[in-house]
Amino acid sequence: MELDPKLAQSIVDKMMDQLPFNVNMMNKEGYIIASGDASRINTLHVGALDAIEQRKTLTMADSHGNNGQPGVNMPVFFWKFDYRCDRHHWRP
C-alpha cells in the first residue's frame, strides 16, 4: 500500500500550518510526492532512502547534496489486516 500523493499533500499542508519548517513526504523509492516547497516534488531525497533502507528515524544534521537540508527523516510503514485469516501482513 502506498500513500496517494493528493492525500500526502493534504497532510503536508495541514502540518505546514502548525510547523515552522518545511515538510516532505516521500514514496518507497525516496522520491518526494508532497512538500511545502512545490519545487521539491518528484526529486530524489537521499536522506529518505537511508531511513527507508535502515528502517528507522534518522537525523540529518548537515546539508547533503543539492537539495538535502538538515532535518529528520522518519519512515512510515503500513500494515494490512487480512480479515479472512485474522492476521496482519507486512507491506513495506
mmCIF file with all atom_site columns, N, CA, C and O in Angstrom, residues 1 4 14-15 18 21 25 30 33 35 38 45 48 64 66-67 72 82:
data_model
loop_
_atom_site.group_PDB
_atom_site.id
_atom_site.type_symbol
_atom_site.label_atom_id
_atom_site.label_alt_id
_atom_site.label_comp_id
_atom_site.label_asym_id
_atom_site.label_entity_id
_atom_site.label_seq_id
_atom_site.pdbx_PDB_ins_code
_atom_site.Cartn_x
_atom_site.Cartn_y
_atom_site.Cartn_z
_atom_site.occupancy
_atom_site.B_iso_or_equiv
_atom_site.pdbx_formal_charge
_atom_site.auth_seq_id
_atom_site.auth_comp_id
_atom_site.auth_asym_id
_atom_site.auth_atom_id
_atom_site.pdbx_PDB_model_num
ATOM 1  N N  . MET A 1 1  ? 0.846  -1.177  0.000  1.00 0.00 ? 1  MET A N  1
ATOM 2  C CA . MET A 1 1  ? 0.000  0.000   0.000  1.00 0.00 ? 1  MET A CA 1
ATOM 3  C C  . MET A 1 1  ? 0.889  1.237   0.000  1.00 0.00 ? 1  MET A C  1
ATOM 4  O O  . MET A 1 1  ? 1.868  1.305   0.733  1.00 0.00 ? 1  MET A O  1
ATOM 5  N N  . ASP A 1 4  ? -1.408 7.959   -1.422 1.00 0.00 ? 4  ASP A N  1
ATOM 6  C CA . ASP A 1 4  ? -1.753 8.730   -2.613 1.00 0.00 ? 4  ASP A CA 1
ATOM 7  C C  . ASP A 1 4  ? -1.136 10.125  -2.500 1.00 0.00 ? 4  ASP A C  1
ATOM 8  O O  . ASP A 1 4  ? -1.234 10.770  -1.446 1.00 0.00 ? 4  ASP A O  1
ATOM 9  N N  . LYS A 1 14 ? -1.553 20.555  6.096  1.00 0.00 ? 14 LYS A N  1
ATOM 10 C CA . LYS A 1 14 ? -2.023 20.705  7.476  1.00 0.00 ? 14 LYS A CA 1
ATOM 11 C C  . LYS A 1 14 ? -0.842 20.791  8.443  1.00 0.00 ? 14 LYS A C  1
ATOM 12 O O  . LYS A 1 14 ? -0.869 21.577  9.398  1.00 0.00 ? 14 LYS A O  1
ATOM 13 N N  . MET A 1 15 ? 0.195  20.014  8.208  1.00 0.00 ? 15 MET A N  1
ATOM 14 C CA . MET A 1 15 ? 1.382  20.062  9.064  1.00 0.00 ? 15 MET A CA 1
ATOM 15 C C  . MET A 1 15 ? 2.098  21.398  8.936  1.00 0.00 ? 15 MET A C  1
ATOM 16 O O  . MET A 1 15 ? 2.572  21.959  9.923  1.00 0.00 ? 15 MET A O  1
ATOM 17 N N  . GLN A 1 18 ? 1.102  24.182  11.126 1.00 0.00 ? 18 GLN A N  1
ATOM 18 C CA . GLN A 1 18 ? 1.468  24.084  12.538 1.00 0.00 ? 18 GLN A CA 1
ATOM 19 C C  . GLN A 1 18 ? 2.970  24.149  12.805 1.00 0.00 ? 18 GLN A C  1
ATOM 20 O O  . GLN A 1 18 ? 3.380  24.383  13.937 1.00 0.00 ? 18 GLN A O  1
ATOM 21 N N  . PHE A 1 21 ? 8.772  24.680  9.844  1.00 0.00 ? 21 PHE A N  1
ATOM 22 C CA . PHE A 1 21 ? 9.745  24.046  8.954  1.00 0.00 ? 21 PHE A CA 1
ATOM 23 C C  . PHE A 1 21 ? 9.047  23.447  7.742  1.00 0.00 ? 21 PHE A C  1
ATOM 24 O O  . PHE A 1 21 ? 7.856  23.164  7.784  1.00 0.00 ? 21 PHE A O  1
ATOM 25 N N  . MET A 1 25 ? 6.944  14.491  2.061  1.00 0.00 ? 25 MET A N  1
ATOM 26 C CA . MET A 1 25 ? 6.571  13.080  2.169  1.00 0.00 ? 25 MET A CA 1
ATOM 27 C C  . MET A 1 25 ? 7.092  12.395  0.915  1.00 0.00 ? 25 MET A C  1
ATOM 28 O O  . MET A 1 25 ? 6.910  12.905  -0.197 1.00 0.00 ? 25 MET A O  1
ATOM 29 N N  . GLY A 1 30 ? 12.020 6.874   -2.339 1.00 0.00 ? 30 GLY A N  1
ATOM 30 C CA . GLY A 1 30 ? 12.706 8.061   -1.849 1.00 0.00 ? 30 GLY A CA 1
ATOM 31 C C  . GLY A 1 30 ? 12.402 9.334   -2.615 1.00 0.00 ? 30 GLY A C  1
ATOM 32 O O  . GLY A 1 30 ? 13.002 10.379  -2.349 1.00 0.00 ? 30 GLY A O  1
ATOM 33 N N  . ILE A 1 33 ? 6.805  13.084  -2.896 1.00 0.00 ? 33 ILE A N  1
ATOM 34 C CA . ILE A 1 33 ? 5.478  13.080  -3.535 1.00 0.00 ? 33 ILE A CA 1
ATOM 35 C C  . ILE A 1 33 ? 4.601  14.219  -3.034 1.00 0.00 ? 33 ILE A C  1
ATOM 36 O O  . ILE A 1 33 ? 3.545  14.489  -3.612 1.00 0.00 ? 33 ILE A O  1
ATOM 37 N N  . SER A 1 35 ? 5.080  18.177  -0.658 1.00 0.00 ? 35 SER A N  1
ATOM 38 C CA . SER A 1 35 ? 6.033  19.058  0.007  1.00 0.00 ? 35 SER A CA 1
ATOM 39 C C  . SER A 1 35 ? 5.440  20.437  0.227  1.00 0.00 ? 35 SER A C  1
ATOM 40 O O  . SER A 1 35 ? 4.582  20.885  -0.545 1.00 0.00 ? 35 SER A O  1
ATOM 41 N N  . ALA A 1 38 ? 6.913  23.281  -3.389 1.00 0.00 ? 38 ALA A N  1
ATOM 42 C CA . ALA A 1 38 ? 6.492  22.590  -4.609 1.00 0.00 ? 38 ALA A CA 1
ATOM 43 C C  . ALA A 1 38 ? 7.648  22.260  -5.549 1.00 0.00 ? 38 ALA A C  1
ATOM 44 O O  . ALA A 1 38 ? 7.582  21.283  -6.304 1.00 0.00 ? 38 ALA A O  1
ATOM 45 N N  . HIS A 1 45 ? 15.123 12.189  -2.594 1.00 0.00 ? 45 HIS A N  1
ATOM 46 C CA . HIS A 1 45 ? 15.538 12.611  -1.262 1.00 0.00 ? 45 HIS A CA 1
ATOM 47 C C  . HIS A 1 45 ? 16.453 11.518  -0.701 1.00 0.00 ? 45 HIS A C  1
ATOM 48 O O  . HIS A 1 45 ? 15.992 10.463  -0.270 1.00 0.00 ? 45 HIS A O  1
ATOM 49 N N  . ALA A 1 48 ? 15.906 10.243  2.843  1.00 0.00 ? 48 ALA A N  1
ATOM 50 C CA . ALA A 1 48 ? 14.754 9.337   2.957  1.00 0.00 ? 48 ALA A CA 1
ATOM 51 C C  . ALA A 1 48 ? 15.152 7.926   2.556  1.00 0.00 ? 48 ALA A C  1
ATOM 52 O O  . ALA A 1 48 ? 14.726 6.957   3.184  1.00 0.00 ? 48 ALA A O  1
ATOM 53 N N  . HIS A 1 64 ? 22.998 18.059  2.592  1.00 0.00 ? 64 HIS A N  1
ATOM 54 C CA . HIS A 1 64 ? 23.550 16.985  1.776  1.00 0.00 ? 64 HIS A CA 1
ATOM 55 C C  . HIS A 1 64 ? 23.208 17.227  0.313  1.00 0.00 ? 64 HIS A C  1
ATOM 56 O O  . HIS A 1 64 ? 22.039 17.362  -0.034 1.00 0.00 ? 64 HIS A O  1
ATOM 57 N N  . ASN A 1 66 ? 22.614 18.775  -3.446 1.00 0.00 ? 66 ASN A N  1
ATOM 58 C CA . ASN A 1 66 ? 21.961 19.996  -3.918 1.00 0.00 ? 66 ASN A CA 1
ATOM 59 C C  . ASN A 1 66 ? 20.695 20.334  -3.140 1.00 0.00 ? 66 ASN A C  1
ATOM 60 O O  . ASN A 1 66 ? 20.384 21.494  -2.923 1.00 0.00 ? 66 ASN A O  1
ATOM 61 N N  . ASN A 1 67 ? 19.922 19.296  -2.753 1.00 0.00 ? 67 ASN A N  1
ATOM 62 C CA . ASN A 1 67 ? 18.622 19.545  -2.142 1.00 0.00 ? 67 ASN A CA 1
ATOM 63 C C  . ASN A 1 67 ? 18.525 19.123  -0.689 1.00 0.00 ? 67 ASN A C  1
ATOM 64 O O  . ASN A 1 67 ? 17.549 19.448  -0.032 1.00 0.00 ? 67 ASN A O  1
ATOM 65 N N  . VAL A 1 72 ? 14.779 15.767  9.959  1.00 0.00 ? 72 VAL A N  1
ATOM 66 C CA . VAL A 1 72 ? 14.530 14.416  10.445 1.00 0.00 ? 72 VAL A CA 1
ATOM 67 C C  . VAL A 1 72 ? 13.829 13.626  9.354  1.00 0.00 ? 72 VAL A C  1
ATOM 68 O O  . VAL A 1 72 ? 12.886 14.115  8.728  1.00 0.00 ? 72 VAL A O  1
ATOM 69 N N  . ASP A 1 82 ? -5.669 -8.796  7.248  1.00 0.00 ? 82 ASP A N  1
ATOM 70 C CA . ASP A 1 82 ? -6.420 -9.757  6.441  1.00 0.00 ? 82 ASP A CA 1
ATOM 71 C C  . ASP A 1 82 ? -7.524 -10.332 7.325  1.00 0.00 ? 82 ASP A C  1
ATOM 72 O O  . ASP A 1 82 ? -7.269 -11.167 8.193  1.00 0.00 ? 82 ASP A O  1
#
